[in-house]
């Protein structure tokens, strides 16, 4: 089971969350997407991180109660959703954490690092990071996670924070989707079909 949260600027239908929800079940991975309460209330601006964590921590036991006993739960999300999954990983008993475009720092503000959040869980963490991500590129994340063998960073060539790639890039949207599915499936022990 993989529970995915969305980012502060989007919702559960973000393209990367949608492709994982559509493709992973065929590989034996149940996917649930979590919509933050501020969105369900019709607000356009995310609440503060502690409030995001509260909603997630209330939802996970409800989700676990609906699952077959013993089914491992992995957590993850896009941007702010990845931060929530990391911060709450220990409390939810997540077996792994998937970070889609982890926002290592605000754009142009590398001194405001969120590396402590990424390093918090003591479980395998997969970070899928675009090379044009203004919130920190793959090399920035690797440096921040240096010494933590539980963090694996996968580079997405040419992708920005929203996983958009230039129109004529050799690594296009289809390749990006395939890489997302294959890497997340491998982390969860379910290799994607070749």
Tab-separated table of C-alpha atoms in Angstrom:
chain	number	residue	atom	x	y	z
A	1	UNK	CA	0.000	0.000	0.000
A	2	UNK	CA	1.328	3.413	-0.950
A	3	UNK	CA	-0.281	6.532	0.501
A	4	UNK	CA	0.535	9.699	-1.459
A	5	UNK	CA	-0.031	13.295	-0.391
A	6	UNK	CA	-0.116	16.272	-2.729
A	7	UNK	CA	1.882	19.474	-2.694
A	8	UNK	CA	0.929	22.898	-1.368
A	9	UNK	CA	0.161	24.253	-4.830
A	10	UNK	CA	-1.779	21.323	-6.221
A	11	UNK	CA	-4.057	18.460	-5.397
A	12	UNK	CA	-4.315	14.681	-5.485
A	13	UNK	CA	-4.762	14.715	-9.271
A	14	UNK	CA	-1.239	16.031	-9.890
A	15	UNK	CA	0.146	14.216	-12.959
A	16	UNK	CA	2.853	12.293	-11.074
A	17	UNK	CA	0.435	11.112	-8.368
A	18	UNK	CA	-2.122	10.199	-11.020
A	19	UNK	CA	0.303	8.101	-13.079
A	20	UNK	CA	1.417	6.178	-9.983
A	21	UNK	CA	-2.206	5.605	-8.933
A	22	UNK	CA	-3.059	4.374	-12.416
A	23	UNK	CA	-0.033	2.150	-13.066
A	24	UNK	CA	1.135	0.701	-9.733
A	25	UNK	CA	-1.975	-1.410	-8.963
A	26	UNK	CA	-1.194	-3.616	-11.982
A	27	UNK	CA	2.142	-4.339	-10.274
A	28	UNK	CA	0.515	-5.357	-6.995
A	29	UNK	CA	0.729	-2.015	-5.192
A	30	UNK	CA	-2.471	-0.452	-3.865
A	31	UNK	CA	-2.323	3.354	-4.088
A	32	UNK	CA	-4.352	5.851	-2.059
A	33	UNK	CA	-4.155	9.585	-2.622
A	34	UNK	CA	-4.724	11.892	0.322
A	35	UNK	CA	-6.388	15.268	-0.149
A	36	UNK	CA	-5.451	17.734	2.537
A	37	UNK	CA	-8.362	19.214	4.548
A	38	UNK	CA	-7.549	22.785	3.540
A	39	UNK	CA	-8.356	21.786	-0.055
A	40	UNK	CA	-11.523	19.914	0.811
A	41	UNK	CA	-12.616	23.051	2.687
A	42	UNK	CA	-12.228	25.015	-0.556
A	43	UNK	CA	-9.182	27.036	0.481
A	44	UNK	CA	-6.431	27.802	-1.995
A	45	UNK	CA	-3.552	28.242	0.445
A	46	UNK	CA	-1.991	25.404	2.433
A	47	UNK	CA	-1.955	25.478	6.203
A	48	UNK	CA	1.236	25.380	8.288
A	49	UNK	CA	3.282	22.141	8.301
A	50	UNK	CA	2.216	21.011	11.806
A	51	UNK	CA	-1.456	21.167	10.735
A	52	UNK	CA	-0.666	19.153	7.594
A	53	UNK	CA	0.937	16.506	9.799
A	54	UNK	CA	-2.094	16.399	12.133
A	55	UNK	CA	-4.486	15.601	9.283
A	56	UNK	CA	-2.158	12.908	7.908
A	57	UNK	CA	-1.702	11.336	11.347
A	58	UNK	CA	-5.486	11.190	11.806
A	59	UNK	CA	-6.043	9.623	8.380
A	60	UNK	CA	-3.391	6.885	8.472
A	61	UNK	CA	-5.010	4.788	11.260
A	62	UNK	CA	-8.344	4.944	9.410
A	63	UNK	CA	-6.636	3.749	6.247
A	64	UNK	CA	-4.762	0.991	8.087
A	65	UNK	CA	-8.036	-0.246	9.625
A	66	UNK	CA	-9.458	-0.716	6.126
A	67	UNK	CA	-6.440	-2.721	4.908
A	68	UNK	CA	-5.739	-6.414	5.327
A	69	UNK	CA	-3.748	-6.978	8.541
A	70	UNK	CA	-0.010	-6.973	8.028
A	71	UNK	CA	-0.046	-5.181	4.655
A	72	UNK	CA	3.011	-2.889	4.699
A	73	UNK	CA	2.323	0.809	4.302
A	74	UNK	CA	4.676	3.095	2.412
A	75	UNK	CA	4.141	6.847	2.542
A	76	UNK	CA	5.067	9.567	0.155
A	77	UNK	CA	4.038	12.549	-1.808
A	78	UNK	CA	4.809	15.431	-4.061
A	79	UNK	CA	6.751	18.395	-2.616
A	80	UNK	CA	4.980	19.390	0.637
A	81	UNK	CA	3.368	15.926	0.678
A	82	UNK	CA	6.858	14.390	0.716
A	83	UNK	CA	7.784	16.591	3.666
A	84	UNK	CA	4.697	15.381	5.568
A	85	UNK	CA	5.509	11.737	4.779
A	86	UNK	CA	9.068	12.199	6.054
A	87	UNK	CA	8.114	14.082	9.220
A	88	UNK	CA	5.451	11.525	10.155
A	89	UNK	CA	7.214	8.381	8.902
A	90	UNK	CA	8.085	7.059	12.350
A	91	UNK	CA	4.660	7.835	13.844
A	92	UNK	CA	2.807	6.097	10.994
A	93	UNK	CA	5.114	3.092	10.878
A	94	UNK	CA	5.859	3.678	7.191
A	95	UNK	CA	8.027	0.932	5.699
A	96	UNK	CA	9.472	3.347	3.108
A	97	UNK	CA	9.031	6.945	1.958
A	98	UNK	CA	8.682	8.158	-1.642
A	99	UNK	CA	9.664	11.797	-2.207
A	100	UNK	CA	8.514	13.271	-5.504
A	101	UNK	CA	10.314	16.624	-5.984
A	102	UNK	CA	11.412	17.015	-2.361
A	103	UNK	CA	11.556	20.783	-1.645
A	104	UNK	CA	14.980	20.871	-0.001
A	105	UNK	CA	14.781	24.654	0.401
A	106	UNK	CA	12.640	27.554	-0.844
A	107	UNK	CA	13.771	28.764	-4.301
A	108	UNK	CA	16.876	30.923	-3.998
A	109	UNK	CA	17.126	30.276	-0.233
A	110	UNK	CA	19.513	27.318	0.239
A	111	UNK	CA	20.275	28.504	3.777
A	112	UNK	CA	16.703	27.484	4.764
A	113	UNK	CA	17.367	23.775	4.346
A	114	UNK	CA	14.720	21.158	5.090
A	115	UNK	CA	17.287	18.357	5.080
A	116	UNK	CA	16.411	17.430	8.682
A	117	UNK	CA	12.937	16.414	7.507
A	118	UNK	CA	14.325	14.195	4.747
A	119	UNK	CA	16.759	12.600	7.187
A	120	UNK	CA	14.147	12.040	9.940
A	121	UNK	CA	12.729	8.625	8.949
A	122	UNK	CA	14.864	5.557	9.612
A	123	UNK	CA	13.454	3.714	6.590
A	124	UNK	CA	14.430	3.647	2.908
A	125	UNK	CA	13.681	6.949	1.178
A	126	UNK	CA	13.503	7.376	-2.578
A	127	UNK	CA	13.887	10.947	-3.874
A	128	UNK	CA	12.969	11.559	-7.520
A	129	UNK	CA	14.409	14.999	-8.262
A	130	UNK	CA	14.487	17.064	-11.449
A	131	UNK	CA	17.769	18.602	-12.542
A	132	UNK	CA	16.022	21.994	-13.014
A	133	UNK	CA	14.223	21.951	-9.640
A	134	UNK	CA	14.580	25.414	-8.077
A	135	UNK	CA	13.820	23.905	-4.650
A	136	UNK	CA	17.092	21.948	-4.885
A	137	UNK	CA	18.460	19.680	-7.572
A	138	UNK	CA	19.619	16.072	-7.276
A	139	UNK	CA	23.183	17.039	-6.355
A	140	UNK	CA	21.892	19.354	-3.605
A	141	UNK	CA	19.783	16.532	-2.168
A	142	UNK	CA	22.708	14.088	-2.362
A	143	UNK	CA	24.938	16.531	-0.462
A	144	UNK	CA	22.246	17.115	2.162
A	145	UNK	CA	21.782	13.358	2.626
A	146	UNK	CA	25.494	12.485	2.583
A	147	UNK	CA	26.186	9.802	5.123
A	148	UNK	CA	22.597	8.511	5.224
A	149	UNK	CA	22.578	5.202	3.329
A	150	UNK	CA	18.772	5.107	3.493
A	151	UNK	CA	18.373	7.946	0.982
A	152	UNK	CA	18.505	7.121	-2.734
A	153	UNK	CA	18.335	10.041	-5.151
A	154	UNK	CA	17.187	9.466	-8.728
A	155	UNK	CA	17.897	12.239	-11.205
A	156	UNK	CA	15.177	13.262	-13.663
A	157	UNK	CA	17.054	15.000	-16.522
A	158	UNK	CA	15.675	18.411	-17.454
A	159	UNK	CA	12.663	18.204	-15.121
A	160	UNK	CA	11.646	21.184	-13.006
A	161	UNK	CA	9.843	21.090	-9.640
A	162	UNK	CA	6.540	20.241	-11.360
A	163	UNK	CA	8.303	17.515	-13.412
A	164	UNK	CA	7.861	19.533	-16.585
A	165	UNK	CA	10.575	18.903	-19.173
A	166	UNK	CA	11.467	21.034	-22.221
A	167	UNK	CA	9.447	20.142	-25.335
A	168	UNK	CA	12.421	18.884	-27.323
A	169	UNK	CA	14.302	17.184	-24.500
A	170	UNK	CA	15.738	13.708	-25.082
A	171	UNK	CA	14.214	12.704	-21.729
A	172	UNK	CA	10.560	13.562	-22.330
A	173	UNK	CA	7.310	13.182	-20.383
A	174	UNK	CA	6.846	9.519	-21.391
A	175	UNK	CA	10.341	8.605	-20.175
A	176	UNK	CA	9.762	10.515	-16.961
A	177	UNK	CA	6.525	8.610	-16.285
A	178	UNK	CA	8.252	5.280	-16.967
A	179	UNK	CA	11.109	6.166	-14.613
A	180	UNK	CA	8.680	7.197	-11.846
A	181	UNK	CA	6.738	3.945	-12.055
A	182	UNK	CA	9.834	1.745	-12.299
A	183	UNK	CA	11.701	3.418	-9.429
A	184	UNK	CA	8.752	3.452	-7.029
A	185	UNK	CA	7.847	-0.144	-7.896
A	186	UNK	CA	11.441	-1.234	-7.288
A	187	UNK	CA	11.563	0.538	-3.917
A	188	UNK	CA	8.418	-1.323	-2.893
A	189	UNK	CA	9.742	-4.674	-4.090
A	190	UNK	CA	7.560	-4.972	-7.169
A	191	UNK	CA	9.708	-4.574	-10.292
A	192	UNK	CA	7.937	-2.948	-13.222
A	193	UNK	CA	7.502	-5.092	-16.319
A	194	UNK	CA	10.075	-4.279	-18.989
